[in-house]
Amino acid sequence: MKPRGFLTLGDVPVEQWPALFDRAAYLKAHRNQTTLAGKSVALVFEKASTRTRVSFEVGVFELGGHAVVLTSQGSQIARGEPIEDTARVLSGYCQGIVLRTFGQERVATLQRHASVPVINGLSDQHHPCQVATDLFTVREKLGRIDGLRYAWIGDGNNMANSWIEAAGLFGLDLQLACPEGFGPDADILRAARDRQARSGGSITITSDPKAAAAGAHVISTDVWASMGQEDEAAARKKAFAGYCVDAALVQRGAPDAIVLHCLPAHRGEEITGDVLDGPHSLAWVQAENRLHVGKAILEHVLLDRVSG
Ligand code: CP
Ligand code: NVA
């Protein structure tokens, strides 16, 4: 049987998410559990990372296992060793693989050729570990994730796509404000809207950040140029003018609106410094929660358990 993986949020059955979040909360309160004793996990990075790398490396350590970090440049990946071969070889040493990469097909190919579970540590299309953490952070602060209004301000990028998938799975009301030409993935959007026929909620897309933020309980944003889009940064800065999450925009949200940013942030571009460092921001709790949710995800895929 193929081991379970976590390539997108939909890979965890929707009914198992509450237990996964409960487990993350337990692990937050009880840091050193040894459920991964004797197990090794490869963390493979084809793009830069601070949070994903450190939270998974520390997370595996705290669970009693051993993490091996590889970068493309420091491994044979940059010399062109196929991802299929890397999958087979790492499966012989490790009990799980986390991959941060470019196209989603690369993480899917890794999973197809691995005989151990694979976790998507960010691709161009999805960032499921981060949005799982964001939902956990909302639940921790507000006690629930449903019945809230969510706003996404900015690029229709990997984070936006995973938020859209979450809205489909959990029946959330999500309003996205993206400039013309920078909307989210059409297939992911269609699939999430189809899913909402059963789960409820709504997903609307506008080019007006004020409309998207109106009454929102949770306001999220992210950089305007993601990793791999460095050459487009200047053009994007122009296209995204007016999409900054500033104090005036937050004022349009619910009175105690939460502001989320997966980080790293560019203060003065997608978010002002006073908002990121101000009372509405949960960015720092959110960053810490990557550790606890990452551990619960590791247990879910490696141990076939979500609670206990
Ligand atoms: N939020 C996030 O994934 O951060 P890193 O790029 O530092 O891993
Ligand atoms: N959208 C960003 C997220 C970084 C964590 C990127 O892909 O660079």
PDB file of C-alpha atoms and ligand atoms in Angstrom:
ATOM      1  CA  MET A   1       0.000   0.000   0.000  1.00  0.00           C
ATOM      2  CA  LYS A   2       1.233   3.495  -0.870  1.00  0.00           C
ATOM      3  CA  PRO A   3       2.175   5.424   2.286  1.00  0.00           C
ATOM      4  CA  ARG A   4       0.075   8.455   3.000  1.00  0.00           C
ATOM      5  CA  GLY A   5       1.461  11.814   1.987  1.00  0.00           C
ATOM      6  CA  PHE A   6       0.635  15.457   2.539  1.00  0.00           C
ATOM      7  CA  LEU A   7       0.925  17.233  -0.793  1.00  0.00           C
ATOM      8  CA  THR A   8      -2.128  19.442  -0.352  1.00  0.00           C
ATOM      9  CA  LEU A   9      -4.566  20.084   2.506  1.00  0.00           C
ATOM     10  CA  GLY A  10      -7.045  17.664   0.934  1.00  0.00           C
ATOM     11  CA  ASP A  11      -4.706  14.750   1.677  1.00  0.00           C
ATOM     12  CA  VAL A  12      -5.927  14.763   5.278  1.00  0.00           C
ATOM     13  CA  PRO A  13      -9.587  13.670   5.346  1.00  0.00           C
ATOM     14  CA  VAL A  14     -11.656  16.611   6.506  1.00  0.00           C
ATOM     15  CA  GLU A  15     -13.046  14.699   9.498  1.00  0.00           C
ATOM     16  CA  GLN A  16      -9.487  14.098  10.770  1.00  0.00           C
ATOM     17  CA  TRP A  17      -8.495  17.753  10.940  1.00  0.00           C
ATOM     18  CA  PRO A  18     -10.001  18.470  14.391  1.00  0.00           C
ATOM     19  CA  ALA A  19      -7.955  15.613  15.886  1.00  0.00           C
ATOM     20  CA  LEU A  20      -4.841  16.796  14.070  1.00  0.00           C
ATOM     21  CA  PHE A  21      -5.315  20.302  15.478  1.00  0.00           C
ATOM     22  CA  ASP A  22      -5.985  18.849  18.956  1.00  0.00           C
ATOM     23  CA  ARG A  23      -2.772  16.889  18.670  1.00  0.00           C
ATOM     24  CA  ALA A  24      -0.849  20.034  17.626  1.00  0.00           C
ATOM     25  CA  ALA A  25      -2.253  21.827  20.697  1.00  0.00           C
ATOM     26  CA  TYR A  26      -1.180  18.892  22.886  1.00  0.00           C
ATOM     27  CA  LEU A  27       2.298  18.922  21.365  1.00  0.00           C
ATOM     28  CA  LYS A  28       2.488  22.678  21.963  1.00  0.00           C
ATOM     29  CA  ALA A  29       1.837  22.095  25.653  1.00  0.00           C
ATOM     30  CA  HIS A  30       4.015  18.966  25.894  1.00  0.00           C
ATOM     31  CA  ARG A  31       7.097  19.687  23.841  1.00  0.00           C
ATOM     32  CA  ASN A  32       9.122  16.494  24.056  1.00  0.00           C
ATOM     33  CA  GLN A  33       7.141  13.430  23.009  1.00  0.00           C
ATOM     34  CA  THR A  34       9.184  10.645  21.471  1.00  0.00           C
ATOM     35  CA  THR A  35       6.800   9.262  18.895  1.00  0.00           C
ATOM     36  CA  LEU A  36       9.426   9.393  16.125  1.00  0.00           C
ATOM     37  CA  ALA A  37      12.182   7.658  18.128  1.00  0.00           C
ATOM     38  CA  GLY A  38      14.491   5.779  15.795  1.00  0.00           C
ATOM     39  CA  LYS A  39      13.028   7.432  12.696  1.00  0.00           C
ATOM     40  CA  SER A  40      14.864   9.692  10.258  1.00  0.00           C
ATOM     41  CA  VAL A  41      13.279  12.327   8.046  1.00  0.00           C
ATOM     42  CA  ALA A  42      14.915  13.938   5.010  1.00  0.00           C
ATOM     43  CA  LEU A  43      14.211  17.651   4.576  1.00  0.00           C
ATOM     44  CA  VAL A  44      14.989  18.580   0.981  1.00  0.00           C
ATOM     45  CA  PHE A  45      15.123  22.253  -0.037  1.00  0.00           C
ATOM     46  CA  GLU A  46      15.255  23.419  -3.632  1.00  0.00           C
ATOM     47  CA  LYS A  47      14.309  26.926  -2.455  1.00  0.00           C
ATOM     48  CA  ALA A  48      15.344  29.003   0.560  1.00  0.00           C
ATOM     49  CA  SER A  49      13.632  28.581   3.944  1.00  0.00           C
ATOM     50  CA  THR A  50      13.891  29.721   7.539  1.00  0.00           C
ATOM     51  CA  ARG A  51      10.636  28.605   9.235  1.00  0.00           C
ATOM     52  CA  THR A  52       9.991  25.392   7.328  1.00  0.00           C
ATOM     53  CA  ARG A  53      13.541  24.208   7.699  1.00  0.00           C
ATOM     54  CA  VAL A  54      13.981  25.054  11.368  1.00  0.00           C
ATOM     55  CA  SER A  55      10.481  24.035  12.500  1.00  0.00           C
ATOM     56  CA  PHE A  56      10.711  20.608  10.840  1.00  0.00           C
ATOM     57  CA  GLU A  57      14.310  20.036  11.930  1.00  0.00           C
ATOM     58  CA  VAL A  58      13.539  20.968  15.539  1.00  0.00           C
ATOM     59  CA  GLY A  59      10.169  19.195  15.333  1.00  0.00           C
ATOM     60  CA  VAL A  60      11.726  15.880  14.324  1.00  0.00           C
ATOM     61  CA  PHE A  61      14.322  16.302  17.076  1.00  0.00           C
ATOM     62  CA  GLU A  62      11.680  17.041  19.717  1.00  0.00           C
ATOM     63  CA  LEU A  63       9.767  13.933  18.628  1.00  0.00           C
ATOM     64  CA  GLY A  64      12.888  11.858  19.252  1.00  0.00           C
ATOM     65  CA  GLY A  65      13.812  11.352  15.592  1.00  0.00           C
ATOM     66  CA  HIS A  66      16.622  12.554  13.379  1.00  0.00           C
ATOM     67  CA  ALA A  67      16.338  15.093  10.556  1.00  0.00           C
ATOM     68  CA  VAL A  68      18.722  15.226   7.597  1.00  0.00           C
ATOM     69  CA  VAL A  69      18.668  18.520   5.700  1.00  0.00           C
ATOM     70  CA  LEU A  70      19.625  18.595   2.013  1.00  0.00           C
ATOM     71  CA  THR A  71      19.734  21.577  -0.310  1.00  0.00           C
ATOM     72  CA  SER A  72      19.883  21.202  -4.064  1.00  0.00           C
ATOM     73  CA  GLN A  73      23.321  22.809  -4.218  1.00  0.00           C
ATOM     74  CA  GLY A  74      24.694  20.705  -1.390  1.00  0.00           C
ATOM     75  CA  SER A  75      23.360  17.436  -2.816  1.00  0.00           C
ATOM     76  CA  GLN A  76      23.388  15.723  -6.218  1.00  0.00           C
ATOM     77  CA  ILE A  77      20.057  17.350  -7.129  1.00  0.00           C
ATOM     78  CA  ALA A  78      21.757  20.437  -8.577  1.00  0.00           C
ATOM     79  CA  ARG A  79      23.950  18.133 -10.703  1.00  0.00           C
ATOM     80  CA  GLY A  80      20.793  16.755 -12.245  1.00  0.00           C
ATOM     81  CA  GLU A  81      20.134  13.518 -10.354  1.00  0.00           C
ATOM     82  CA  PRO A  82      16.493  12.805 -11.210  1.00  0.00           C
ATOM     83  CA  ILE A  83      13.944  13.366  -8.453  1.00  0.00           C
ATOM     84  CA  GLU A  84      12.713   9.791  -9.100  1.00  0.00           C
ATOM     85  CA  ASP A  85      16.152   8.420  -8.162  1.00  0.00           C
ATOM     86  CA  THR A  86      16.409  10.753  -5.170  1.00  0.00           C
ATOM     87  CA  ALA A  87      13.028   9.425  -4.006  1.00  0.00           C
ATOM     88  CA  ARG A  88      14.138   5.793  -4.221  1.00  0.00           C
ATOM     89  CA  VAL A  89      17.468   6.416  -2.505  1.00  0.00           C
ATOM     90  CA  LEU A  90      16.086   8.542   0.359  1.00  0.00           C
ATOM     91  CA  SER A  91      13.356   5.922   0.934  1.00  0.00           C
ATOM     92  CA  GLY A  92      16.118   3.446   1.766  1.00  0.00           C
ATOM     93  CA  TYR A  93      17.471   5.646   4.558  1.00  0.00           C
ATOM     94  CA  CYS A  94      14.558   7.665   5.900  1.00  0.00           C
ATOM     95  CA  GLN A  95      10.997   7.085   7.086  1.00  0.00           C
ATOM     96  CA  GLY A  96       9.696  10.340   5.591  1.00  0.00           C
ATOM     97  CA  ILE A  97      10.651  13.096   3.151  1.00  0.00           C
ATOM     98  CA  VAL A  98       9.751  16.801   3.240  1.00  0.00           C
ATOM     99  CA  LEU A  99      10.320  18.611  -0.078  1.00  0.00           C
ATOM    100  CA  ARG A 100      10.280  22.322  -0.856  1.00  0.00           C
ATOM    101  CA  THR A 101      10.363  22.816  -4.591  1.00  0.00           C
ATOM    102  CA  PHE A 102       9.052  24.628  -7.667  1.00  0.00           C
ATOM    103  CA  GLY A 103       6.291  22.854  -9.605  1.00  0.00           C
ATOM    104  CA  GLN A 104       3.746  20.744  -7.742  1.00  0.00           C
ATOM    105  CA  GLU A 105       4.419  17.915 -10.229  1.00  0.00           C
ATOM    106  CA  ARG A 106       7.912  17.592  -8.757  1.00  0.00           C
ATOM    107  CA  VAL A 107       6.627  16.825  -5.269  1.00  0.00           C
ATOM    108  CA  ALA A 108       4.012  14.499  -6.814  1.00  0.00           C
ATOM    109  CA  THR A 109       6.759  12.688  -8.745  1.00  0.00           C
ATOM    110  CA  LEU A 110       8.823  12.375  -5.585  1.00  0.00           C
ATOM    111  CA  GLN A 111       5.842  10.842  -3.829  1.00  0.00           C
ATOM    112  CA  ARG A 112       5.134   8.425  -6.681  1.00  0.00           C
ATOM    113  CA  HIS A 113       8.668   7.058  -6.562  1.00  0.00           C
ATOM    114  CA  ALA A 114       9.160   7.104  -2.788  1.00  0.00           C
ATOM    115  CA  SER A 115       8.138   4.207  -0.595  1.00  0.00           C
ATOM    116  CA  VAL A 116       7.881   6.502   2.449  1.00  0.00           C
ATOM    117  CA  PRO A 117       5.457   9.400   3.076  1.00  0.00           C
ATOM    118  CA  VAL A 118       6.162  12.754   1.429  1.00  0.00           C
ATOM    119  CA  ILE A 119       5.219  16.179   2.830  1.00  0.00           C
ATOM    120  CA  ASN A 120       4.995  19.270   0.608  1.00  0.00           C
ATOM    121  CA  GLY A 121       7.059  21.959   2.333  1.00  0.00           C
ATOM    122  CA  LEU A 122       5.894  24.515  -0.314  1.00  0.00           C
ATOM    123  CA  SER A 123       5.607  24.373  -4.071  1.00  0.00           C
ATOM    124  CA  ASP A 124       4.714  27.069  -6.583  1.00  0.00           C
ATOM    125  CA  GLN A 125       1.062  25.927  -6.315  1.00  0.00           C
ATOM    126  CA  HIS A 126       0.512  25.022  -2.642  1.00  0.00           C
ATOM    127  CA  HIS A 127       1.780  25.670   0.880  1.00  0.00           C
ATOM    128  CA  PRO A 128      -0.354  23.231   2.899  1.00  0.00           C
ATOM    129  CA  CYS A 129       1.799  23.125   6.058  1.00  0.00           C
ATOM    130  CA  GLN A 130       1.501  26.907   6.346  1.00  0.00           C
ATOM    131  CA  VAL A 131      -2.251  27.183   5.794  1.00  0.00           C
ATOM    132  CA  ALA A 132      -2.816  24.247   8.171  1.00  0.00           C
ATOM    133  CA  THR A 133      -0.858  26.292  10.714  1.00  0.00           C
ATOM    134  CA  ASP A 134      -2.854  29.424   9.926  1.00  0.00           C
ATOM    135  CA  LEU A 135      -6.130  27.585  10.522  1.00  0.00           C
ATOM    136  CA  PHE A 136      -4.750  26.178  13.780  1.00  0.00           C
ATOM    137  CA  THR A 137      -3.711  29.696  14.827  1.00  0.00           C
ATOM    138  CA  VAL A 138      -7.210  31.026  14.108  1.00  0.00           C
ATOM    139  CA  ARG A 139      -8.783  28.145  16.051  1.00  0.00           C
ATOM    140  CA  GLU A 140      -6.400  28.719  18.953  1.00  0.00           C
ATOM    141  CA  LYS A 141      -7.276  32.433  19.108  1.00  0.00           C
ATOM    142  CA  LEU A 142     -11.005  32.391  18.264  1.00  0.00           C
ATOM    143  CA  GLY A 143     -11.967  28.844  19.259  1.00  0.00           C
ATOM    144  CA  ARG A 144     -13.270  27.878  15.804  1.00  0.00           C
ATOM    145  CA  ILE A 145     -12.534  28.181  12.119  1.00  0.00           C
ATOM    146  CA  ASP A 146     -16.077  28.103  10.779  1.00  0.00           C
ATOM    147  CA  GLY A 147     -18.585  30.945  10.781  1.00  0.00           C
ATOM    148  CA  LEU A 148     -15.827  33.496  10.184  1.00  0.00           C
ATOM    149  CA  ARG A 149     -15.071  35.795   7.266  1.00  0.00           C
ATOM    150  CA  TYR A 150     -11.633  35.373   5.755  1.00  0.00           C
ATOM    151  CA  ALA A 151      -9.900  37.886   3.485  1.00  0.00           C
ATOM    152  CA  TRP A 152      -6.861  37.337   1.312  1.00  0.00           C
ATOM    153  CA  ILE A 153      -5.196  40.522   0.074  1.00  0.00           C
ATOM    154  CA  GLY A 154      -2.572  40.382  -2.683  1.00  0.00           C
ATOM    155  CA  ASP A 155      -1.103  37.762  -4.942  1.00  0.00           C
ATOM    156  CA  GLY A 156      -3.051  34.681  -6.063  1.00  0.00           C
ATOM    157  CA  ASN A 157      -0.031  32.569  -5.174  1.00  0.00           C
ATOM    158  CA  ASN A 158       0.662  29.242  -3.448  1.00  0.00           C
ATOM    159  CA  MET A 159      -0.679  30.574  -0.135  1.00  0.00           C
ATOM    160  CA  ALA A 160      -3.847  31.901  -1.779  1.00  0.00           C
ATOM    161  CA  ASN A 161      -4.364  28.553  -3.530  1.00  0.00           C
ATOM    162  CA  SER A 162      -4.055  26.635  -0.254  1.00  0.00           C
ATOM    163  CA  TRP A 163      -6.486  29.069   1.398  1.00  0.00           C
ATOM    164  CA  ILE A 164      -8.914  28.431  -1.456  1.00  0.00           C
ATOM    165  CA  GLU A 165      -8.523  24.687  -0.978  1.00  0.00           C
ATOM    166  CA  ALA A 166      -9.163  25.174   2.760  1.00  0.00           C
ATOM    167  CA  ALA A 167     -12.304  27.198   2.003  1.00  0.00           C
ATOM    168  CA  GLY A 168     -13.578  24.306  -0.110  1.00  0.00           C
ATOM    169  CA  LEU A 169     -12.749  21.630   2.457  1.00  0.00           C
ATOM    170  CA  PHE A 170     -14.055  23.445   5.522  1.00  0.00           C
ATOM    171  CA  GLY A 171     -16.843  25.492   3.929  1.00  0.00           C
ATOM    172  CA  LEU A 172     -15.267  28.848   4.751  1.00  0.00           C
ATOM    173  CA  ASP A 173     -16.294  32.292   3.503  1.00  0.00           C
ATOM    174  CA  LEU A 174     -13.200  33.600   1.738  1.00  0.00           C
ATOM    175  CA  GLN A 175     -12.885  36.864  -0.144  1.00  0.00           C
ATOM    176  CA  LEU A 176      -9.744  37.417  -2.190  1.00  0.00           C
ATOM    177  CA  ALA A 177      -8.556  40.749  -3.548  1.00  0.00           C
ATOM    178  CA  CYS A 178      -6.012  40.241  -6.322  1.00  0.00           C
ATOM    179  CA  PRO A 179      -4.925  42.639  -9.066  1.00  0.00           C
ATOM    180  CA  GLU A 180      -6.085  41.824 -12.590  1.00  0.00           C
ATOM    181  CA  GLY A 181      -3.836  39.098 -13.995  1.00  0.00           C
ATOM    182  CA  PHE A 182      -2.600  37.930 -10.580  1.00  0.00           C
ATOM    183  CA  GLY A 183      -5.530  35.765  -9.560  1.00  0.00           C
ATOM    184  CA  PRO A 184      -5.301  32.252  -8.107  1.00  0.00           C
ATOM    185  CA  ASP A 185      -5.071  28.949  -9.991  1.00  0.00           C
ATOM    186  CA  ALA A 186      -8.301  28.434 -11.966  1.00  0.00           C
ATOM    187  CA  ASP A 187      -8.395  24.638 -11.465  1.00  0.00           C
ATOM    188  CA  ILE A 188      -7.874  24.886  -7.710  1.00  0.00           C
ATOM    189  CA  LEU A 189     -10.596  27.546  -7.550  1.00  0.00           C
ATOM    190  CA  ARG A 190     -13.041  25.430  -9.565  1.00  0.00           C
ATOM    191  CA  ALA A 191     -12.398  22.340  -7.426  1.00  0.00           C
ATOM    192  CA  ALA A 192     -12.896  24.316  -4.208  1.00  0.00           C
ATOM    193  CA  ARG A 193     -16.148  25.846  -5.462  1.00  0.00           C
ATOM    194  CA  ASP A 194     -17.389  22.388  -6.477  1.00  0.00           C
ATOM    195  CA  ARG A 195     -16.560  21.138  -3.014  1.00  0.00           C
ATOM    196  CA  GLN A 196     -18.472  24.042  -1.454  1.00  0.00           C
ATOM    197  CA  ALA A 197     -21.667  22.603  -2.937  1.00  0.00           C
ATOM    198  CA  ARG A 198     -21.309  20.056  -0.080  1.00  0.00           C
ATOM    199  CA  SER A 199     -19.259  21.919   2.534  1.00  0.00           C
ATOM    200  CA  GLY A 200     -20.893  25.356   2.287  1.00  0.00           C
ATOM    201  CA  GLY A 201     -19.175  28.725   2.439  1.00  0.00           C
ATOM    202  CA  SER A 202     -18.238  30.917  -0.499  1.00  0.00           C
ATOM    203  CA  ILE A 203     -15.195  32.126  -2.398  1.00  0.00           C
ATOM    204  CA  THR A 204     -15.331  35.520  -4.070  1.00  0.00           C
ATOM    205  CA  ILE A 205     -12.608  37.289  -6.008  1.00  0.00           C
ATOM    206  CA  THR A 206     -12.432  41.035  -6.423  1.00  0.00           C
ATOM    207  CA  SER A 207      -9.793  43.580  -7.343  1.00  0.00           C
ATOM    208  CA  ASP A 208     -10.881  45.824  -4.450  1.00  0.00           C
ATOM    209  CA  PRO A 209      -8.932  45.184  -1.217  1.00  0.00           C
ATOM    210  CA  LYS A 210     -11.399  47.324   0.795  1.00  0.00           C
ATOM    211  CA  ALA A 211     -14.337  45.175  -0.319  1.00  0.00           C
ATOM    212  CA  ALA A 212     -12.464  41.963   0.513  1.00  0.00           C
ATOM    213  CA  ALA A 213     -11.449  43.205   3.967  1.00  0.00           C
ATOM    214  CA  ALA A 214     -14.923  44.501   4.900  1.00  0.00           C
ATOM    215  CA  GLY A 215     -16.082  42.751   8.067  1.00  0.00           C
ATOM    216  CA  ALA A 216     -13.306  40.138   7.863  1.00  0.00           C
ATOM    217  CA  HIS A 217     -12.334  38.321  11.054  1.00  0.00           C
ATOM    218  CA  VAL A 218      -9.084  37.107   9.516  1.00  0.00           C
ATOM    219  CA  ILE A 219      -7.020  39.149   7.052  1.00  0.00           C
ATOM    220  CA  SER A 220      -4.089  37.389   5.386  1.00  0.00           C
ATOM    221  CA  THR A 221      -1.432  38.546   2.987  1.00  0.00           C
ATOM    222  CA  ASP A 222       1.911  37.459   1.591  1.00  0.00           C
ATOM    223  CA  VAL A 223       4.770  38.826  -0.505  1.00  0.00           C
ATOM    224  CA  TRP A 224       4.010  40.158  -3.984  1.00  0.00           C
ATOM    225  CA  ALA A 225       6.871  38.252  -5.626  1.00  0.00           C
ATOM    226  CA  SER A 226       7.281  34.662  -4.496  1.00  0.00           C
ATOM    227  CA  MET A 227      10.439  32.609  -4.709  1.00  0.00           C
ATOM    228  CA  GLY A 228      11.221  32.039  -8.363  1.00  0.00           C
ATOM    229  CA  GLN A 229       9.622  35.368  -9.386  1.00  0.00           C
ATOM    230  CA  GLU A 230      12.533  37.595  -8.385  1.00  0.00           C
ATOM    231  CA  ASP A 231      12.850  38.994 -11.931  1.00  0.00           C
ATOM    232  CA  GLU A 232       9.231  40.180 -11.801  1.00  0.00           C
ATOM    233  CA  ALA A 233       9.594  41.975  -8.474  1.00  0.00           C
ATOM    234  CA  ALA A 234       9.729  45.545  -9.871  1.00  0.00           C
ATOM    235  CA  ALA A 235       6.769  45.041 -12.247  1.00  0.00           C
ATOM    236  CA  ARG A 236       4.774  43.366  -9.494  1.00  0.00           C
ATOM    237  CA  LYS A 237       5.432  46.241  -7.111  1.00  0.00           C
ATOM    238  CA  LYS A 238       3.638  48.524  -9.581  1.00  0.00           C
ATOM    239  CA  ALA A 239       0.791  46.088 -10.230  1.00  0.00           C
ATOM    240  CA  PHE A 240       0.158  45.614  -6.502  1.00  0.00           C
ATOM    241  CA  ALA A 241       0.086  49.303  -5.562  1.00  0.00           C
ATOM    242  CA  GLY A 242      -2.960  49.767  -3.304  1.00  0.00           C
ATOM    243  CA  TYR A 243      -2.812  46.184  -2.012  1.00  0.00           C
ATOM    244  CA  CYS A 244      -0.916  46.970   1.177  1.00  0.00           C
ATOM    245  CA  VAL A 245      -2.462  45.711   4.420  1.00  0.00           C
ATOM    246  CA  ASP A 246      -2.246  48.945   6.406  1.00  0.00           C
ATOM    247  CA  ALA A 247      -4.061  50.236   9.488  1.00  0.00           C
ATOM    248  CA  ALA A 248      -6.874  51.753   7.374  1.00  0.00           C
ATOM    249  CA  LEU A 249      -7.559  48.411   5.682  1.00  0.00           C
ATOM    250  CA  VAL A 250      -7.506  46.527   8.999  1.00  0.00           C
ATOM    251  CA  GLN A 251     -10.034  49.092  10.314  1.00  0.00           C
ATOM    252  CA  ARG A 252     -12.465  47.820   7.687  1.00  0.00           C
ATOM    253  CA  GLY A 253     -12.329  44.335   9.157  1.00  0.00           C
ATOM    254  CA  ALA A 254     -14.161  43.098  12.246  1.00  0.00           C
ATOM    255  CA  PRO A 255     -13.213  45.018  15.439  1.00  0.00           C
ATOM    256  CA  ASP A 256     -10.810  42.331  16.665  1.00  0.00           C
ATOM    257  CA  ALA A 257      -9.678  41.227  13.216  1.00  0.00           C
ATOM    258  CA  ILE A 258      -6.674  38.947  13.166  1.00  0.00           C
ATOM    259  CA  VAL A 259      -3.899  39.693  10.690  1.00  0.00           C
ATOM    260  CA  LEU A 260      -1.841  36.773   9.414  1.00  0.00           C
ATOM    261  CA  HIS A 261       1.347  36.737   7.362  1.00  0.00           C
ATOM    262  CA  CYS A 262       3.253  33.519   6.707  1.00  0.00           C
ATOM    263  CA  LEU A 263       6.540  35.468   6.614  1.00  0.00           C
ATOM    264  CA  PRO A 264       9.033  36.501   5.438  1.00  0.00           C
ATOM    265  CA  ALA A 265       7.413  39.955   5.087  1.00  0.00           C
ATOM    266  CA  HIS A 266       8.378  43.075   3.200  1.00  0.00           C
ATOM    267  CA  ARG A 267       7.328  45.887   5.519  1.00  0.00           C
ATOM    268  CA  GLY A 268       5.990  48.804   3.512  1.00  0.00           C
ATOM    269  CA  GLU A 269       4.961  46.612   0.557  1.00  0.00           C
ATOM    270  CA  GLU A 270       2.238  44.007   1.221  1.00  0.00           C
ATOM    271  CA  ILE A 271       1.955  45.016   4.898  1.00  0.00           C
ATOM    272  CA  THR A 272       2.971  48.033   6.926  1.00  0.00           C
ATOM    273  CA  GLY A 273       5.356  47.669   9.841  1.00  0.00           C
ATOM    274  CA  ASP A 274       2.798  49.051  12.283  1.00  0.00           C
ATOM    275  CA  VAL A 275       0.259  46.360  11.314  1.00  0.00           C
ATOM    276  CA  LEU A 276       2.767  43.487  11.282  1.00  0.00           C
ATOM    277  CA  ASP A 277       4.102  44.522  14.683  1.00  0.00           C
ATOM    278  CA  GLY A 278       0.767  45.770  16.027  1.00  0.00           C
ATOM    279  CA  PRO A 279      -2.035  44.332  18.168  1.00  0.00           C
ATOM    280  CA  HIS A 280      -4.013  42.688  15.348  1.00  0.00           C
ATOM    281  CA  SER A 281      -1.038  40.699  14.105  1.00  0.00           C
ATOM    282  CA  LEU A 282      -0.609  37.044  15.054  1.00  0.00           C
ATOM    283  CA  ALA A 283       2.367  36.600  12.734  1.00  0.00           C
ATOM    284  CA  TRP A 284       4.794  35.625  15.477  1.00  0.00           C
ATOM    285  CA  VAL A 285       2.456  33.112  17.130  1.00  0.00           C
ATOM    286  CA  GLN A 286       1.676  31.839  13.645  1.00  0.00           C
ATOM    287  CA  ALA A 287       5.403  31.344  12.956  1.00  0.00           C
ATOM    288  CA  GLU A 288       5.878  29.446  16.226  1.00  0.00           C
ATOM    289  CA  ASN A 289       2.849  27.310  15.479  1.00  0.00           C
ATOM    290  CA  ARG A 290       4.597  25.962  12.361  1.00  0.00           C
ATOM    291  CA  LEU A 291       6.586  23.830  14.822  1.00  0.00           C
ATOM    292  CA  HIS A 292       3.585  22.339  16.621  1.00  0.00           C
ATOM    293  CA  VAL A 293       1.443  21.797  13.532  1.00  0.00           C
ATOM    294  CA  GLY A 294       4.442  20.455  11.607  1.00  0.00           C
ATOM    295  CA  LYS A 295       4.959  17.850  14.347  1.00  0.00           C
ATOM    296  CA  ALA A 296       1.298  16.812  14.195  1.00  0.00           C
ATOM    297  CA  ILE A 297       1.566  16.500  10.394  1.00  0.00           C
ATOM    298  CA  LEU A 298       4.733  14.404  10.740  1.00  0.00           C
ATOM    299  CA  GLU A 299       2.960  12.064  13.143  1.00  0.00           C
ATOM    300  CA  HIS A 300      -0.074  11.926  10.870  1.00  0.00           C
ATOM    301  CA  VAL A 301       1.887  10.824   7.808  1.00  0.00           C
ATOM    302  CA  LEU A 302       4.619   8.777   9.473  1.00  0.00           C
ATOM    303  CA  LEU A 303       2.646   7.027  12.189  1.00  0.00           C
ATOM    304  CA  ASP A 304      -0.830   6.871  10.748  1.00  0.00           C
ATOM    305  CA  ARG A 305      -2.166   8.655  13.798  1.00  0.00           C
ATOM    306  CA  VAL A 306      -3.659  12.046  14.484  1.00  0.00           C
ATOM    307  CA  SER A 307      -4.448  11.924  18.165  1.00  0.00           C
ATOM    308  CA  GLY A 308      -3.490  10.266  21.446  1.00  0.00           C
TER     309      GLY A 308
HETATM  310  N1   CP B   1       6.417  30.670   5.978  1.00  0.00           N
HETATM  311  C1   CP B   1       7.420  29.926   5.491  1.00  0.00           C
HETATM  312  O1   CP B   1       7.220  28.877   4.862  1.00  0.00           O
HETATM  313  O2   CP B   1       8.643  30.436   5.770  1.00  0.00           O
HETATM  314  P1   CP B   1      10.039  29.914   5.204  1.00  0.00           P
HETATM  315  O3   CP B   1      10.098  30.267   3.750  1.00  0.00           O
HETATM  316  O4   CP B   1      11.069  30.644   6.016  1.00  0.00           O
HETATM  317  O5   CP B   1      10.123  28.423   5.406  1.00  0.00           O
HETATM  318  N1  NVA B   2       4.496  32.878  -1.477  1.00  0.00           N
HETATM  319  C1  NVA B   2       5.775  32.813  -0.810  1.00  0.00           C
HETATM  320  C2  NVA B   2       5.673  32.080   0.488  1.00  0.00           C
HETATM  321  C3  NVA B   2       6.944  32.007   1.260  1.00  0.00           C
HETATM  322  C4  NVA B   2       6.804  31.229   2.529  1.00  0.00           C
HETATM  323  C5  NVA B   2       6.788  32.151  -1.732  1.00  0.00           C
HETATM  324  O1  NVA B   2       6.451  31.146  -2.358  1.00  0.00           O
HETATM  325  O2  NVA B   2       7.912  32.648  -1.820  1.00  0.00           O
END
